[in-house]
Structure formats: C-alpha cells, structure tokens
Tab-separated table of C-alpha atoms in Angstrom:
chain	number	residue	atom	x	y	z
A	1169	UNK	CA	17.263	-33.114	-12.719
A	1170	UNK	CA	17.281	-29.520	-11.504
A	1171	UNK	CA	14.677	-26.997	-10.487
A	1172	UNK	CA	14.134	-23.249	-10.862
A	1173	UNK	CA	11.457	-20.855	-9.695
A	1174	UNK	CA	9.051	-20.076	-12.493
A	1175	UNK	CA	9.668	-16.773	-14.300
A	1176	UNK	CA	8.352	-13.777	-12.395
A	1177	UNK	CA	8.486	-15.537	-9.016
A	1178	UNK	CA	11.038	-14.314	-6.458
A	1179	UNK	CA	11.764	-15.531	-2.947
A	1180	UNK	CA	13.828	-14.784	0.135
A	1181	UNK	CA	14.534	-16.503	3.434
A	1182	UNK	CA	13.263	-14.538	6.447
A	1183	UNK	CA	14.510	-16.387	9.545
A	1184	UNK	CA	13.677	-19.786	8.073
A	1185	UNK	CA	10.416	-18.800	6.386
A	1186	UNK	CA	10.355	-18.444	2.616
A	1187	UNK	CA	8.478	-15.370	1.422
A	1188	UNK	CA	7.469	-15.283	-2.242
A	1189	UNK	CA	6.740	-12.331	-4.502
A	1190	UNK	CA	4.698	-13.229	-7.570
A	1191	UNK	CA	5.274	-10.130	-9.688
A	1192	UNK	CA	2.926	-11.024	-12.593
A	1193	UNK	CA	0.123	-11.589	-10.064
A	1194	UNK	CA	1.268	-8.664	-7.860
A	1195	UNK	CA	1.053	-10.617	-4.603
A	1196	UNK	CA	3.157	-12.007	-1.760
A	1197	UNK	CA	2.615	-15.428	-0.196
A	1198	UNK	CA	4.067	-18.018	2.199
A	1199	UNK	CA	4.183	-21.802	1.966
A	1200	UNK	CA	2.732	-24.377	4.309
A	1201	UNK	CA	5.373	-25.584	6.822
A	1202	UNK	CA	6.009	-28.929	5.085
A	1203	UNK	CA	6.451	-27.259	1.685
A	1204	UNK	CA	8.580	-24.516	3.237
A	1205	UNK	CA	11.013	-27.041	4.741
A	1206	UNK	CA	11.347	-29.010	1.515
A	1207	UNK	CA	11.786	-25.856	-0.574
A	1208	UNK	CA	14.474	-24.539	1.776
A	1209	UNK	CA	16.407	-27.806	1.439
A	1210	UNK	CA	15.946	-27.725	-2.318
A	1211	UNK	CA	17.291	-24.171	-2.556
A	1212	UNK	CA	20.270	-24.972	-0.323
A	1213	UNK	CA	21.286	-27.958	-2.440
A	1214	UNK	CA	20.979	-30.409	0.474
A	1215	UNK	CA	19.927	-33.989	-0.158
A	1216	UNK	CA	16.175	-34.486	-0.087
A	1217	UNK	CA	14.342	-37.436	1.462
A	1218	UNK	CA	11.194	-39.173	0.141
A	1219	UNK	CA	8.972	-36.803	2.128
A	1220	UNK	CA	10.715	-33.855	0.506
A	1221	UNK	CA	10.188	-35.391	-2.920
A	1222	UNK	CA	6.443	-35.498	-2.353
A	1223	UNK	CA	6.532	-31.850	-1.324
A	1224	UNK	CA	8.624	-30.939	-4.365
A	1225	UNK	CA	6.051	-32.616	-6.625
A	1226	UNK	CA	3.409	-30.426	-4.984
A	1227	UNK	CA	5.571	-27.352	-5.624
A	1228	UNK	CA	5.810	-28.369	-9.292
A	1229	UNK	CA	2.058	-28.947	-9.484
A	1230	UNK	CA	1.462	-25.447	-8.076
A	1231	UNK	CA	3.944	-24.031	-10.616
A	1232	UNK	CA	6.171	-22.628	-7.890
A	1233	UNK	CA	9.184	-24.532	-9.190
A	1234	UNK	CA	9.805	-26.051	-12.603
A	1235	UNK	CA	12.032	-28.994	-13.441
A	1236	UNK	CA	14.904	-28.521	-15.883
A	1237	UNK	CA	17.942	-30.483	-17.011
A	1238	UNK	CA	21.123	-30.108	-15.003
A	1239	UNK	CA	22.043	-29.879	-11.329
A	1240	UNK	CA	20.443	-26.469	-10.796
A	1241	UNK	CA	18.609	-25.264	-7.718
A	1242	UNK	CA	16.146	-22.381	-7.231
A	1243	UNK	CA	17.920	-19.153	-6.275
A	1244	UNK	CA	16.867	-17.002	-3.350
A	1245	UNK	CA	17.409	-13.246	-3.394
A	1246	UNK	CA	20.903	-12.514	-2.140
A	1247	UNK	CA	21.510	-10.126	0.781
A	1248	UNK	CA	22.999	-6.718	0.102
A	1249	UNK	CA	26.042	-5.002	1.559
A	1250	UNK	CA	25.764	-2.967	4.752
A	1251	UNK	CA	23.976	0.332	4.330
A	1252	UNK	CA	25.510	3.735	4.913
A	1253	UNK	CA	23.717	7.081	4.496
A	1254	UNK	CA	24.368	9.280	1.470
A	1255	UNK	CA	25.626	12.238	3.439
A	1256	UNK	CA	22.902	14.173	1.643
A	1257	UNK	CA	22.799	16.870	4.317
A	1258	UNK	CA	26.480	17.781	4.134
A	1259	UNK	CA	26.481	21.095	2.348
A	1260	UNK	CA	24.455	19.922	-0.659
A	1261	UNK	CA	21.359	21.900	-1.563
A	1262	UNK	CA	18.694	20.975	-4.070
A	1263	UNK	CA	18.384	23.299	-7.050
A	1264	UNK	CA	14.994	24.363	-8.337
A	1265	UNK	CA	15.546	22.441	-11.577
A	1266	UNK	CA	16.419	19.237	-9.698
A	1267	UNK	CA	13.295	19.546	-7.553
A	1268	UNK	CA	11.136	20.088	-10.653
A	1269	UNK	CA	12.721	16.992	-12.190
A	1270	UNK	CA	11.962	15.013	-9.025
A	1271	UNK	CA	8.312	16.147	-9.047
A	1272	UNK	CA	7.986	15.208	-12.719
A	1273	UNK	CA	9.472	11.762	-12.036
A	1274	UNK	CA	7.073	11.339	-9.111
A	1275	UNK	CA	4.112	12.075	-11.386
A	1276	UNK	CA	5.411	9.811	-14.144
A	1277	UNK	CA	5.963	6.911	-11.746
A	1278	UNK	CA	2.515	7.285	-10.172
A	1279	UNK	CA	0.763	7.328	-13.551
A	1280	UNK	CA	2.932	4.516	-14.898
A	1281	UNK	CA	2.002	2.218	-12.001
A	1282	UNK	CA	-1.686	2.905	-12.640
A	1283	UNK	CA	-1.385	2.160	-16.360
A	1284	UNK	CA	1.023	-0.781	-16.295
A	1285	UNK	CA	1.713	-3.741	-14.036
A	1286	UNK	CA	4.550	-3.531	-11.525
A	1287	UNK	CA	6.230	-6.396	-13.365
A	1288	UNK	CA	6.368	-4.405	-16.617
A	1289	UNK	CA	7.531	-1.250	-14.861
A	1290	UNK	CA	10.390	-3.067	-13.108
A	1291	UNK	CA	11.400	-4.871	-16.305
A	1292	UNK	CA	11.624	-1.522	-18.075
A	1293	UNK	CA	13.837	-0.150	-15.305
A	1294	UNK	CA	16.045	-3.232	-15.460
A	1295	UNK	CA	16.575	-2.787	-19.200
A	1296	UNK	CA	17.422	0.921	-18.923
A	1297	UNK	CA	19.700	0.277	-15.943
A	1298	UNK	CA	21.590	-2.396	-17.901
A	1299	UNK	CA	22.082	-0.013	-20.818
A	1300	UNK	CA	23.545	2.630	-18.495
A	1301	UNK	CA	25.966	0.125	-16.964
A	1302	UNK	CA	27.325	-0.556	-20.448
A	1303	UNK	CA	28.109	3.112	-21.020
A	1304	UNK	CA	31.564	4.152	-19.835
A	1305	UNK	CA	31.023	7.701	-18.614
A	1306	UNK	CA	32.631	9.777	-15.902
A	1307	UNK	CA	30.073	11.036	-13.416
A	1308	UNK	CA	30.318	13.145	-10.280
A	1309	UNK	CA	30.494	11.231	-7.026
A	1310	UNK	CA	28.027	13.788	-5.636
A	1311	UNK	CA	25.271	12.608	-7.988
A	1312	UNK	CA	23.539	10.203	-5.549
A	1313	UNK	CA	23.501	12.784	-2.753
A	1314	UNK	CA	22.224	15.475	-5.109
A	1315	UNK	CA	19.364	13.253	-6.222
A	1316	UNK	CA	18.535	12.362	-2.613
A	1317	UNK	CA	18.409	16.055	-1.659
A	1318	UNK	CA	16.165	16.882	-4.600
A	1319	UNK	CA	13.638	14.226	-3.581
A	1320	UNK	CA	13.739	15.316	0.055
A	1321	UNK	CA	12.801	18.800	-1.114
A	1322	UNK	CA	10.084	17.404	-3.394
A	1323	UNK	CA	8.652	15.406	-0.467
A	1324	UNK	CA	7.871	18.664	1.301
A	1325	UNK	CA	5.710	19.766	-1.632
A	1326	UNK	CA	3.563	16.669	-2.078
A	1327	UNK	CA	1.625	14.284	0.159
A	1328	UNK	CA	1.604	10.584	-0.654
A	1329	UNK	CA	0.799	7.794	1.781
A	1330	UNK	CA	2.692	4.547	1.455
A	1331	UNK	CA	4.608	5.997	-1.466
A	1332	UNK	CA	7.929	4.172	-1.059
A	1333	UNK	CA	7.406	2.272	-4.328
A	1334	UNK	CA	6.538	5.379	-6.355
A	1335	UNK	CA	9.409	7.274	-4.750
A	1336	UNK	CA	11.943	4.502	-5.361
A	1337	UNK	CA	10.960	4.139	-9.010
A	1338	UNK	CA	11.203	7.919	-9.493
A	1339	UNK	CA	14.624	8.100	-7.814
A	1340	UNK	CA	15.949	5.139	-9.786
A	1341	UNK	CA	14.850	6.624	-13.107
A	1342	UNK	CA	16.372	9.986	-12.189
A	1343	UNK	CA	19.714	8.380	-11.349
A	1344	UNK	CA	19.699	6.214	-14.477
A	1345	UNK	CA	19.050	9.325	-16.574
A	1346	UNK	CA	22.186	10.829	-15.013
A	1347	UNK	CA	24.267	7.788	-15.932
A	1348	UNK	CA	24.223	6.146	-12.485
A	1349	UNK	CA	22.931	2.567	-12.161
A	1350	UNK	CA	21.533	2.109	-8.619
A	1351	UNK	CA	19.761	-0.883	-7.114
A	1352	UNK	CA	16.013	-0.665	-6.601
A	1353	UNK	CA	15.260	-3.055	-3.739
A	1354	UNK	CA	11.958	-4.603	-2.682
A	1355	UNK	CA	12.148	-6.006	0.845
A	1356	UNK	CA	9.847	-7.794	3.275
A	1357	UNK	CA	9.581	-8.557	6.975
A	1358	UNK	CA	7.323	-10.832	8.997
A	1359	UNK	CA	5.421	-10.641	12.301
A	1360	UNK	CA	3.719	-8.491	11.185
A	1361	UNK	CA	4.150	-8.753	7.456
A	1362	UNK	CA	5.255	-5.560	5.778
A	1363	UNK	CA	6.853	-4.687	2.442
A	1364	UNK	CA	9.131	-1.772	1.708
A	1365	UNK	CA	11.034	-0.422	-1.289
A	1366	UNK	CA	14.255	1.583	-1.325
A	1367	UNK	CA	17.165	2.650	-3.546
A	1368	UNK	CA	20.855	2.213	-2.916
A	1369	UNK	CA	24.024	2.713	-4.943
A	1370	UNK	CA	26.600	0.079	-4.029
A	1371	UNK	CA	26.311	0.091	-0.214
A	1372	UNK	CA	25.063	3.703	0.036
A	1373	UNK	CA	21.396	4.332	0.778
A	1374	UNK	CA	19.767	6.980	-1.414
A	1375	UNK	CA	16.108	6.968	-0.419
A	1376	UNK	CA	16.144	5.961	3.255
A	1377	UNK	CA	18.102	5.832	6.467
A	1378	UNK	CA	19.778	2.596	7.656
A	1379	UNK	CA	17.331	2.162	10.534
A	1380	UNK	CA	14.354	2.223	8.176
A	1381	UNK	CA	15.519	-0.604	5.924
A	1382	UNK	CA	17.307	-2.724	8.550
A	1383	UNK	CA	14.231	-4.881	9.431
A	1384	UNK	CA	13.623	-5.818	5.782
A	1385	UNK	CA	15.071	-8.731	3.832
A	1386	UNK	CA	15.525	-8.105	0.088
A	1387	UNK	CA	13.226	-10.229	-2.071
A	1388	UNK	CA	13.763	-8.555	-5.472
A	1389	UNK	CA	16.657	-6.360	-6.579
A	1390	UNK	CA	16.388	-4.542	-9.903
C-alpha cells in the first residue's frame, strides 16, 4: 500500500519540521511532533514501526494523506537551483508601454485574487504556463530582465503592502504572455513563521534579490 498527500495539499521540510500549505482552504499548518516524525519517515520511504503506523492512521483520518495501491510515498516540494540576479540594472531601461503593461497586470492580479481563490488562480497560471512550454518559439534572452525592470518602475508608481503574491502573479503572467515559462514559487520559513512568493526563470531570480529569498524553503512551485 502507498500513500499520497490529498489533492491541493503541499508540504516542505524546514529543518526537520513539515510545513503544509492547504491551498483550497488557503492556510498553512504544522503537525504535532509525533505525527511530524512519522510523516517524515513516510515521505522518505524509510521503514515504519508500529508507533508510526498509528500516526499514519491518524494522518489518514485527518485527510492529510490518502492510501493508494502501489509503493508510492507522499512527495515533498523539491528545492530549487541556486539563485542569481537577473542583471536587470545592466543597461536595460523600462519602456513606457512595458510599465503600463506591468501596472495593468498588477491591477488584474489584485482583482483576480479578490474574486477567486488562490488555488484557482494558481491552477490557471499552471495551465497557461504548460501551454507556453509546448510552443517552440525563439525569444530574446533579455526578456526576463526587461520584465523585471518594468515591474521595478511600476513599483515606484504604486503602494502595496505585503504585495509579493500579487506582484509574482503579475510578473508570471507577463512573462508567460511573452512566451517565457518561469517558476512562481511560494516559500516559507519558521521561527518566526513567514511566507513569501517570488518568480525565477531557471536559476535566475526575476522578482527578488538572492538575499531576500534565501531564508525561505519552497513549498509550492507553479
């Protein structure tokens, strides 16, 4: 018998503590120590003892994991490659049209998050991103830096507190529209708990600097 996390539930290992993101419920949570230990062993594929089995039954009862046929284990969010900056300040200037596009994407993302759940918004991005990856098109290698510069310019025209999610969604949609399929990353850290969202293309950061995202462990990558 195998186990998987229920649909919509994502998890990562932060220094031995499992952090969960329940996207349909729009909440983060941790497990009690005994359940955390058993779930870590389950995810790693290690043999479980009778105490673990009791904990796993509790995880099933709470609909954190579900049993399925086959030797399958729940999958934690994988780490990403090392981050490098875009080089967005190296002779690249934002055009007025690109800044207007960035402002429009900001507005669209903000309204979209008020009208729809985060789960639905991210699923829509995942579908559009997959479609772009299937299209074989030649694009300029300057595209990510150009988008980053446009949003930096747009940031000077608007004031949003705690807007990393809105900003990341707007940047991702802008890049997808240009035929580039970036990664939108939701990350977490503990002690104290904090969540952050950023965009990267391969190992190149688009929306942040390396020092900003370094403390965060990815929990969901779209």
